[in-house]
mmCIF file of C-alpha atoms in Angstrom:
data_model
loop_
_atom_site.group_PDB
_atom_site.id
_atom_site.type_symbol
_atom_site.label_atom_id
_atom_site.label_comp_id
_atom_site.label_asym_id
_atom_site.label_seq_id
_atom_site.Cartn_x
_atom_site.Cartn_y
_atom_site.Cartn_z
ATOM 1 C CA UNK A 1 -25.043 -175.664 -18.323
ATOM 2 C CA UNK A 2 -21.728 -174.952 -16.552
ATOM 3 C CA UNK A 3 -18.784 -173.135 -18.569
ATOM 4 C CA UNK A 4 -15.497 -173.790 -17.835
ATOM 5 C CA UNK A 5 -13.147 -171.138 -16.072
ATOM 6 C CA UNK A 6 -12.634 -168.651 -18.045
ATOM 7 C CA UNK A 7 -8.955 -169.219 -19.822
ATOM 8 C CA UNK A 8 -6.114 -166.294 -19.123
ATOM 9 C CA UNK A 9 -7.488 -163.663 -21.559
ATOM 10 C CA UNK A 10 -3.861 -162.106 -22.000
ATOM 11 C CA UNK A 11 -2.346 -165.581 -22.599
ATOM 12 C CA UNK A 12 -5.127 -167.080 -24.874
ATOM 13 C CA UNK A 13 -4.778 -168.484 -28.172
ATOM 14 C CA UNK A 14 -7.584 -167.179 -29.604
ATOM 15 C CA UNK A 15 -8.464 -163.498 -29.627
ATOM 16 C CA UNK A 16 -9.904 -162.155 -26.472
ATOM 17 C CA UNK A 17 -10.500 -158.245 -25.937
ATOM 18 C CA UNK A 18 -7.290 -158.119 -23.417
ATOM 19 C CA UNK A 19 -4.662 -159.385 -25.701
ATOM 20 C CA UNK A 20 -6.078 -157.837 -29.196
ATOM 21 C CA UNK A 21 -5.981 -154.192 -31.360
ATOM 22 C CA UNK A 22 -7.634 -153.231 -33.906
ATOM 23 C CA UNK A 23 -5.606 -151.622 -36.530
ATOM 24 C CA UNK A 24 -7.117 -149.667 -39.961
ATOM 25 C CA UNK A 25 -5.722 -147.918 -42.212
ATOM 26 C CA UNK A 26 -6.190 -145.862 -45.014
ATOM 27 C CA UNK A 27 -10.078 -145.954 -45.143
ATOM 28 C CA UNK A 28 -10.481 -143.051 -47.362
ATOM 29 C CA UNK A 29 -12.729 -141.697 -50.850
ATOM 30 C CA UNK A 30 -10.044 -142.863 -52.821
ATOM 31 C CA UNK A 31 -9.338 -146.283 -51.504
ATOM 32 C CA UNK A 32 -12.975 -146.837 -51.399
ATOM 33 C CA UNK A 33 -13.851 -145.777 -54.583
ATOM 34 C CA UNK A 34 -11.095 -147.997 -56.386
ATOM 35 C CA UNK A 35 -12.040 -151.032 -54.403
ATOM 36 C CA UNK A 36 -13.288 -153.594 -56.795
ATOM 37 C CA UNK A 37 -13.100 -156.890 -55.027
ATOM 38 C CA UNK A 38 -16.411 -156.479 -52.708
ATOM 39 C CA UNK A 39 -19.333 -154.447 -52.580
ATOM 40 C CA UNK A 40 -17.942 -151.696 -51.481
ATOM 41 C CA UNK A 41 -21.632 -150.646 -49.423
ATOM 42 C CA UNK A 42 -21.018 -153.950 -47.244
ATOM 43 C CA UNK A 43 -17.129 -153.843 -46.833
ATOM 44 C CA UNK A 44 -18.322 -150.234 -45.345
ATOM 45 C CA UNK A 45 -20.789 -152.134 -43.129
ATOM 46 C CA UNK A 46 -18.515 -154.625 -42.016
ATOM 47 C CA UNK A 47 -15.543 -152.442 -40.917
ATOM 48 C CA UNK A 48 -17.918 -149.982 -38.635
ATOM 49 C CA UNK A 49 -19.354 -152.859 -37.000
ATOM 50 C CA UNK A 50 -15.631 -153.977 -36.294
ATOM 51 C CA UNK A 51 -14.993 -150.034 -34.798
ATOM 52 C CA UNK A 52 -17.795 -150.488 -33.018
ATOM 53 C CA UNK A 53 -17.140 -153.942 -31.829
ATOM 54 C CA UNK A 54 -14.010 -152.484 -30.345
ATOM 55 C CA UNK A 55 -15.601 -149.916 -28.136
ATOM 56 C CA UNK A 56 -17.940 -152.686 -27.040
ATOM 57 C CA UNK A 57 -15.410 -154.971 -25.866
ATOM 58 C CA UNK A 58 -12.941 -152.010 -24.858
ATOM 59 C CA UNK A 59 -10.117 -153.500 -27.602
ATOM 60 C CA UNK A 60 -7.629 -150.899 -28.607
ATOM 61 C CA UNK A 61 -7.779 -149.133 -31.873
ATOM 62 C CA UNK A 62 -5.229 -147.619 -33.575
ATOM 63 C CA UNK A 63 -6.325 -145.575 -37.208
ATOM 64 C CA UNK A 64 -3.859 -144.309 -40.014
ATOM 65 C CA UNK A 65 -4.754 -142.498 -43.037
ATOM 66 C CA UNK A 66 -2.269 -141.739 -45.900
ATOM 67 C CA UNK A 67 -1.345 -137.833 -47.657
ATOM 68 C CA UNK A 68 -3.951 -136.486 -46.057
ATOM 69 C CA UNK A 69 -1.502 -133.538 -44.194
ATOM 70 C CA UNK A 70 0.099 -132.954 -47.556
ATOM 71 C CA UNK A 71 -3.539 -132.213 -48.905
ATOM 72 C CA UNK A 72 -3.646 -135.084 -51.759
ATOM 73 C CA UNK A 73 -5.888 -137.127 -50.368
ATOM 74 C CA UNK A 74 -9.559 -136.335 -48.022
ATOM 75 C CA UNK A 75 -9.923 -137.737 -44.748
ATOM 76 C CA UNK A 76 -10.918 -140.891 -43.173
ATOM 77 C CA UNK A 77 -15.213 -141.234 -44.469
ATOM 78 C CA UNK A 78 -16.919 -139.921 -41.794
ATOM 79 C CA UNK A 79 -19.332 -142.770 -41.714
ATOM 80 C CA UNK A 80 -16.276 -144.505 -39.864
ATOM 81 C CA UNK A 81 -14.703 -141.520 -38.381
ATOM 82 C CA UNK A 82 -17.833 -140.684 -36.808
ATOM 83 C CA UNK A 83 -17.881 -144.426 -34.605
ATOM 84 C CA UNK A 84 -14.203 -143.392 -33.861
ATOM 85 C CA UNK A 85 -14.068 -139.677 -33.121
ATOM 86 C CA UNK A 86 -12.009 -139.897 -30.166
ATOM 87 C CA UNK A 87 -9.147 -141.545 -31.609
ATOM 88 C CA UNK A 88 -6.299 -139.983 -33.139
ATOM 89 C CA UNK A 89 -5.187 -140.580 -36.573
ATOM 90 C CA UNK A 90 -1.519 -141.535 -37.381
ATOM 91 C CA UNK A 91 -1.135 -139.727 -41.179
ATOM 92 C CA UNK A 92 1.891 -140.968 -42.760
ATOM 93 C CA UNK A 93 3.577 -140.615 -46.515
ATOM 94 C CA UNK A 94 4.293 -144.088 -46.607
ATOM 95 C CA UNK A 95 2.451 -146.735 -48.273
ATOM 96 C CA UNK A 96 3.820 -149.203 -45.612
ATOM 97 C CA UNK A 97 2.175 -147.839 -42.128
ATOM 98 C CA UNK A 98 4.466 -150.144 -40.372
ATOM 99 C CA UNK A 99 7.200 -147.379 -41.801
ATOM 100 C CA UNK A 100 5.889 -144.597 -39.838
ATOM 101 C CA UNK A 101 7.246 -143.967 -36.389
ATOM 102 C CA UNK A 102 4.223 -142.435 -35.371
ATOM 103 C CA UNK A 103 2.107 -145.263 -36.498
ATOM 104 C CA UNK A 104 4.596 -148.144 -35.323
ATOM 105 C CA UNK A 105 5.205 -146.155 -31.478
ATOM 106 C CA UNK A 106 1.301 -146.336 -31.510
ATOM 107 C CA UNK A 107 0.650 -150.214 -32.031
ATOM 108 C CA UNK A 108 3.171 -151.374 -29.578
ATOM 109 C CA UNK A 109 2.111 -148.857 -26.896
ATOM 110 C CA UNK A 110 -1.051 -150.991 -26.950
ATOM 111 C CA UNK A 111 1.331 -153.845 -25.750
ATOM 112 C CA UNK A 112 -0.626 -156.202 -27.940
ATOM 113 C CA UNK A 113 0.455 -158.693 -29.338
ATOM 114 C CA UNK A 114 -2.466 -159.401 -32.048
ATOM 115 C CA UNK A 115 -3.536 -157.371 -34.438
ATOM 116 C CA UNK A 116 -6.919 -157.522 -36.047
ATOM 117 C CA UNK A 117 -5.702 -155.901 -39.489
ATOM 118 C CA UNK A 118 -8.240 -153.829 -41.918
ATOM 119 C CA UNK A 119 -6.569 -151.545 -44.716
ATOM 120 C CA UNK A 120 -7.047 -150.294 -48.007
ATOM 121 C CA UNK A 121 -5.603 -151.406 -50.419
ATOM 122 C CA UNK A 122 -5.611 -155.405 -50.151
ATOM 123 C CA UNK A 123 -2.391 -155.315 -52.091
ATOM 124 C CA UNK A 124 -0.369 -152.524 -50.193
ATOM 125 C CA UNK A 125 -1.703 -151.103 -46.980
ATOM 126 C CA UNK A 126 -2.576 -154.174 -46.006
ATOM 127 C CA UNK A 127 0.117 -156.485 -46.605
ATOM 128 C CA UNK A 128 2.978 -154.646 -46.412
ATOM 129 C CA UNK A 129 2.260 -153.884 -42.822
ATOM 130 C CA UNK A 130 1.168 -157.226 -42.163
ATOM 131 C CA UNK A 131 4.355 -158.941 -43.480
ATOM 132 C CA UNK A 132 6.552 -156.549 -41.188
ATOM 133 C CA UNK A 133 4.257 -157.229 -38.273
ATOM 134 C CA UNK A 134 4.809 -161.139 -38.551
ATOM 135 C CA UNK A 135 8.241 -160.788 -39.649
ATOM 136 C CA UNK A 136 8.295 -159.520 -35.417
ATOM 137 C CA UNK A 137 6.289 -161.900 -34.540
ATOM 138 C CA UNK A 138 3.452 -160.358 -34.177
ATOM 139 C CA UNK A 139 0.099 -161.811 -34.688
ATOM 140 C CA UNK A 140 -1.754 -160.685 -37.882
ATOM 141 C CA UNK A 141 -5.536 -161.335 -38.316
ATOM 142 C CA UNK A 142 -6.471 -159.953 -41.662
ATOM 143 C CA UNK A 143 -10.729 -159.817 -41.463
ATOM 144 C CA UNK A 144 -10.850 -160.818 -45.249
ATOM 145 C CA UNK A 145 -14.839 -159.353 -45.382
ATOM 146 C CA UNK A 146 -13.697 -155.359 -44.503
ATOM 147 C CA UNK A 147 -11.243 -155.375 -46.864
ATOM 148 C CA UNK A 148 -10.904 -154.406 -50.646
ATOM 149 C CA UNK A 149 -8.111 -154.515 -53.647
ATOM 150 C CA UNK A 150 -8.492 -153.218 -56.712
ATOM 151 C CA UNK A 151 -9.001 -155.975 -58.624
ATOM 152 C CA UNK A 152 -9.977 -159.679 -57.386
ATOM 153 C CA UNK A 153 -7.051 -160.972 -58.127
ATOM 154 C CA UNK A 154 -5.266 -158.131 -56.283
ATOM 155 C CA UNK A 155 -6.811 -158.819 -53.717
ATOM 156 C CA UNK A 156 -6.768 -162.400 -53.772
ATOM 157 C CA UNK A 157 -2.785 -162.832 -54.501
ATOM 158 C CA UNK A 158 -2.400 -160.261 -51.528
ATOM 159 C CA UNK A 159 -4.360 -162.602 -48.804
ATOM 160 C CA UNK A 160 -2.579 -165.479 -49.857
ATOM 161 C CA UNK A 161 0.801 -163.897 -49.841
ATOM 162 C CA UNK A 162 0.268 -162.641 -46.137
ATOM 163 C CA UNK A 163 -1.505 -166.396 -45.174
ATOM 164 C CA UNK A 164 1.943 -167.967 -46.174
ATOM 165 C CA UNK A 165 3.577 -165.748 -44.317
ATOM 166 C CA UNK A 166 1.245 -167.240 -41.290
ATOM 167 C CA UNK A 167 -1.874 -164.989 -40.894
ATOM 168 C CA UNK A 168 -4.501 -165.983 -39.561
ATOM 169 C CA UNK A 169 -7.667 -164.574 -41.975
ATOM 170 C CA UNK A 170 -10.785 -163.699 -40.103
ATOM 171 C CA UNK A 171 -14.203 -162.431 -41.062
ATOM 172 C CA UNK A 172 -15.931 -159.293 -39.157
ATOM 173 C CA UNK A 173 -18.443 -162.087 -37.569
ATOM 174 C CA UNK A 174 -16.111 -164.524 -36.122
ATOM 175 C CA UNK A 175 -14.427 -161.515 -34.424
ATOM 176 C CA UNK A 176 -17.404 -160.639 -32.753
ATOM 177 C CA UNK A 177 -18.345 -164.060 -31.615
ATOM 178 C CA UNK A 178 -14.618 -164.746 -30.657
ATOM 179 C CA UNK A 179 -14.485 -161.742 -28.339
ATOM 180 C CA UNK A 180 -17.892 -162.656 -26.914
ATOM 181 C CA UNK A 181 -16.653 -166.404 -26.672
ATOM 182 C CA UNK A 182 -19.621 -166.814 -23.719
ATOM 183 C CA UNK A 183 -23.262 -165.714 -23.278
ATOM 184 C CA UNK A 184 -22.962 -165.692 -19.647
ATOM 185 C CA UNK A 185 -20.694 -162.738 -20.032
ATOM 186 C CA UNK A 186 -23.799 -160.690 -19.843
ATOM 187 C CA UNK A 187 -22.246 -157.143 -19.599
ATOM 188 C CA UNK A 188 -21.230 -157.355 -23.205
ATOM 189 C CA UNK A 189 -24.088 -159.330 -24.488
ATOM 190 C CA UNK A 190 -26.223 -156.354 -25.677
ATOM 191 C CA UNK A 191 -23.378 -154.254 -27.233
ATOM 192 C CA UNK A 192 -22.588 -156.990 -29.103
ATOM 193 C CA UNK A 193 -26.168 -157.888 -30.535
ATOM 194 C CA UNK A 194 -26.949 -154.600 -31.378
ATOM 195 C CA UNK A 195 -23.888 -154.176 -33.084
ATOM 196 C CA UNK A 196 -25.183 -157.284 -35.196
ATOM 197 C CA UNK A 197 -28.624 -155.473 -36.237
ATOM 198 C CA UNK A 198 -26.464 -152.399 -37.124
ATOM 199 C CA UNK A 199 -24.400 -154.225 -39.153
ATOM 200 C CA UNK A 200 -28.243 -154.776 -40.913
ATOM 201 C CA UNK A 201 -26.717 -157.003 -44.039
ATOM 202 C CA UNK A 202 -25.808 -160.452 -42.097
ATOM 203 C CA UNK A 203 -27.756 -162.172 -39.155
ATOM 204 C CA UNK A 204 -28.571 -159.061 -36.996
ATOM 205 C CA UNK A 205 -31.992 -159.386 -39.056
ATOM 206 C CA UNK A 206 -33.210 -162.261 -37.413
ATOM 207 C CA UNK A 207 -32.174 -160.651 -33.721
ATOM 208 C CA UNK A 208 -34.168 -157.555 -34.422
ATOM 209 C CA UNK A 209 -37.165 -159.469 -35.822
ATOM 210 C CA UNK A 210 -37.375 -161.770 -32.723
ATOM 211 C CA UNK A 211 -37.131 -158.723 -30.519
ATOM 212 C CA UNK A 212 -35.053 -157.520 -27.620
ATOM 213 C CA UNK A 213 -36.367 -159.995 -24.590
ATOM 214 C CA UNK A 214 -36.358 -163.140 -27.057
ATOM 215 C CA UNK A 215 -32.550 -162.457 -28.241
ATOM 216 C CA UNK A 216 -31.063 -161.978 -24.436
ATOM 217 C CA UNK A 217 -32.631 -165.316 -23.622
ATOM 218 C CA UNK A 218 -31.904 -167.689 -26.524
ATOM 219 C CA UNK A 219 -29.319 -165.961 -29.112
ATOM 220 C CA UNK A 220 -28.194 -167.690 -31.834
ATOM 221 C CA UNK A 221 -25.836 -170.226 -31.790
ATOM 222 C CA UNK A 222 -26.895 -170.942 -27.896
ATOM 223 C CA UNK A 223 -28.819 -173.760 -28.652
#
């Protein structure tokens, strides 16, 4: 078993911890309670594993949260704020984040030039954003399982508008295994795998039943 050179991380087609961020937005009580097109308990899941993922693979992450200054609306849940503590937040009036300064200075001092999008709502914090982002030809990777409208169809119209518009739509999974890519890249390995038994709803059950010495030697999807 041989892999091939690794390809220029910064000039790769596919998403690779040097030439991604991680942008999320607006995940507060509000926006979670009104989400109606998932479970709300496993969009939860899946966007901490995704924070998470981040610090594992050292991707940039850049969080916004919406009125929360102007005292309408509470803070980003601290089941996520917790993963992210370090970061700042970017708290904005606008609906579109990509219309705060702040916000906007903050995603291209990452010099990235794909985003791995999560917001709240579906129909407005995530595509507006998204559309501008393309529109300057940005990258846009919407991960379809950490996100939420308020109705199905909200959130379905929304995806689809922003997939014509040429994003590419993502789950929380296939980011991990994209930014892993290779096994032999051992110093990641671990952080990723137990990220996948945090996540506790998908295939991280079977790595934690088999047991820590089993899953460094044959994970899934090796054979």
């Amino acid at each position: 078993m041989v892999s091939l050179p690794k390809r220029n991380p910064e000039k790769d087609h596919l998403l690779t911890p040097e030439n991604a961020a991680l942008v999320i937005i607006d995940y507060q009580p509000p926006q979670i309670y009104t989400v109606r097109s998932m479970n709300t308990g496993r969009m939860v899941n899946n966007i901490i594993a995704l924070a998470r993922l981040a610090r594992v693979f050292n991707v940039p992450t850049i969080l916004s949260t919406v009125n929360v200054k102007s005292g309408v609306n509470p803070d980003t849940i601290p089941q996520l704020r917790n993963e992210i503590a370090d970061l700042p937040s970017y708290d904005r009036t606008q609906i579109n984040a990509w219309e705060d300064k702040e916000f906007l200075d903050a995603v291209k001092a990452t010099g990235r030039r794909k985003l791995i999008m999560c917001a709240l709502w579906t129909e407005a914090c995530l595509l507006f954003p998204s559309l501008d982002a393309l529109n300057e030809g940005y990258q846009v990777f919407p991960v379809v399982d950490a996100l939420g409208g308020t109705t199905i169809e909200a959130h379905e119209n929304a995806l689809e508008r922003i997939n014509h518009a040429g994003a590419q739509p993502t789950t929380w999974n296939s980011v991990a295994c994209e930014l892993q890519r290779d096994w032999a890249r051992t110093e990641t390995v671990e952080g990723f795998l137990q990220t996948v038994i945090d996540q506790n709803e998908d295939w991280g059950w079977y790595e934690e039943m088999r047991g820590r010495g089993k899953r460094l030697q044959v994970p899934v999807g090796a054979r």
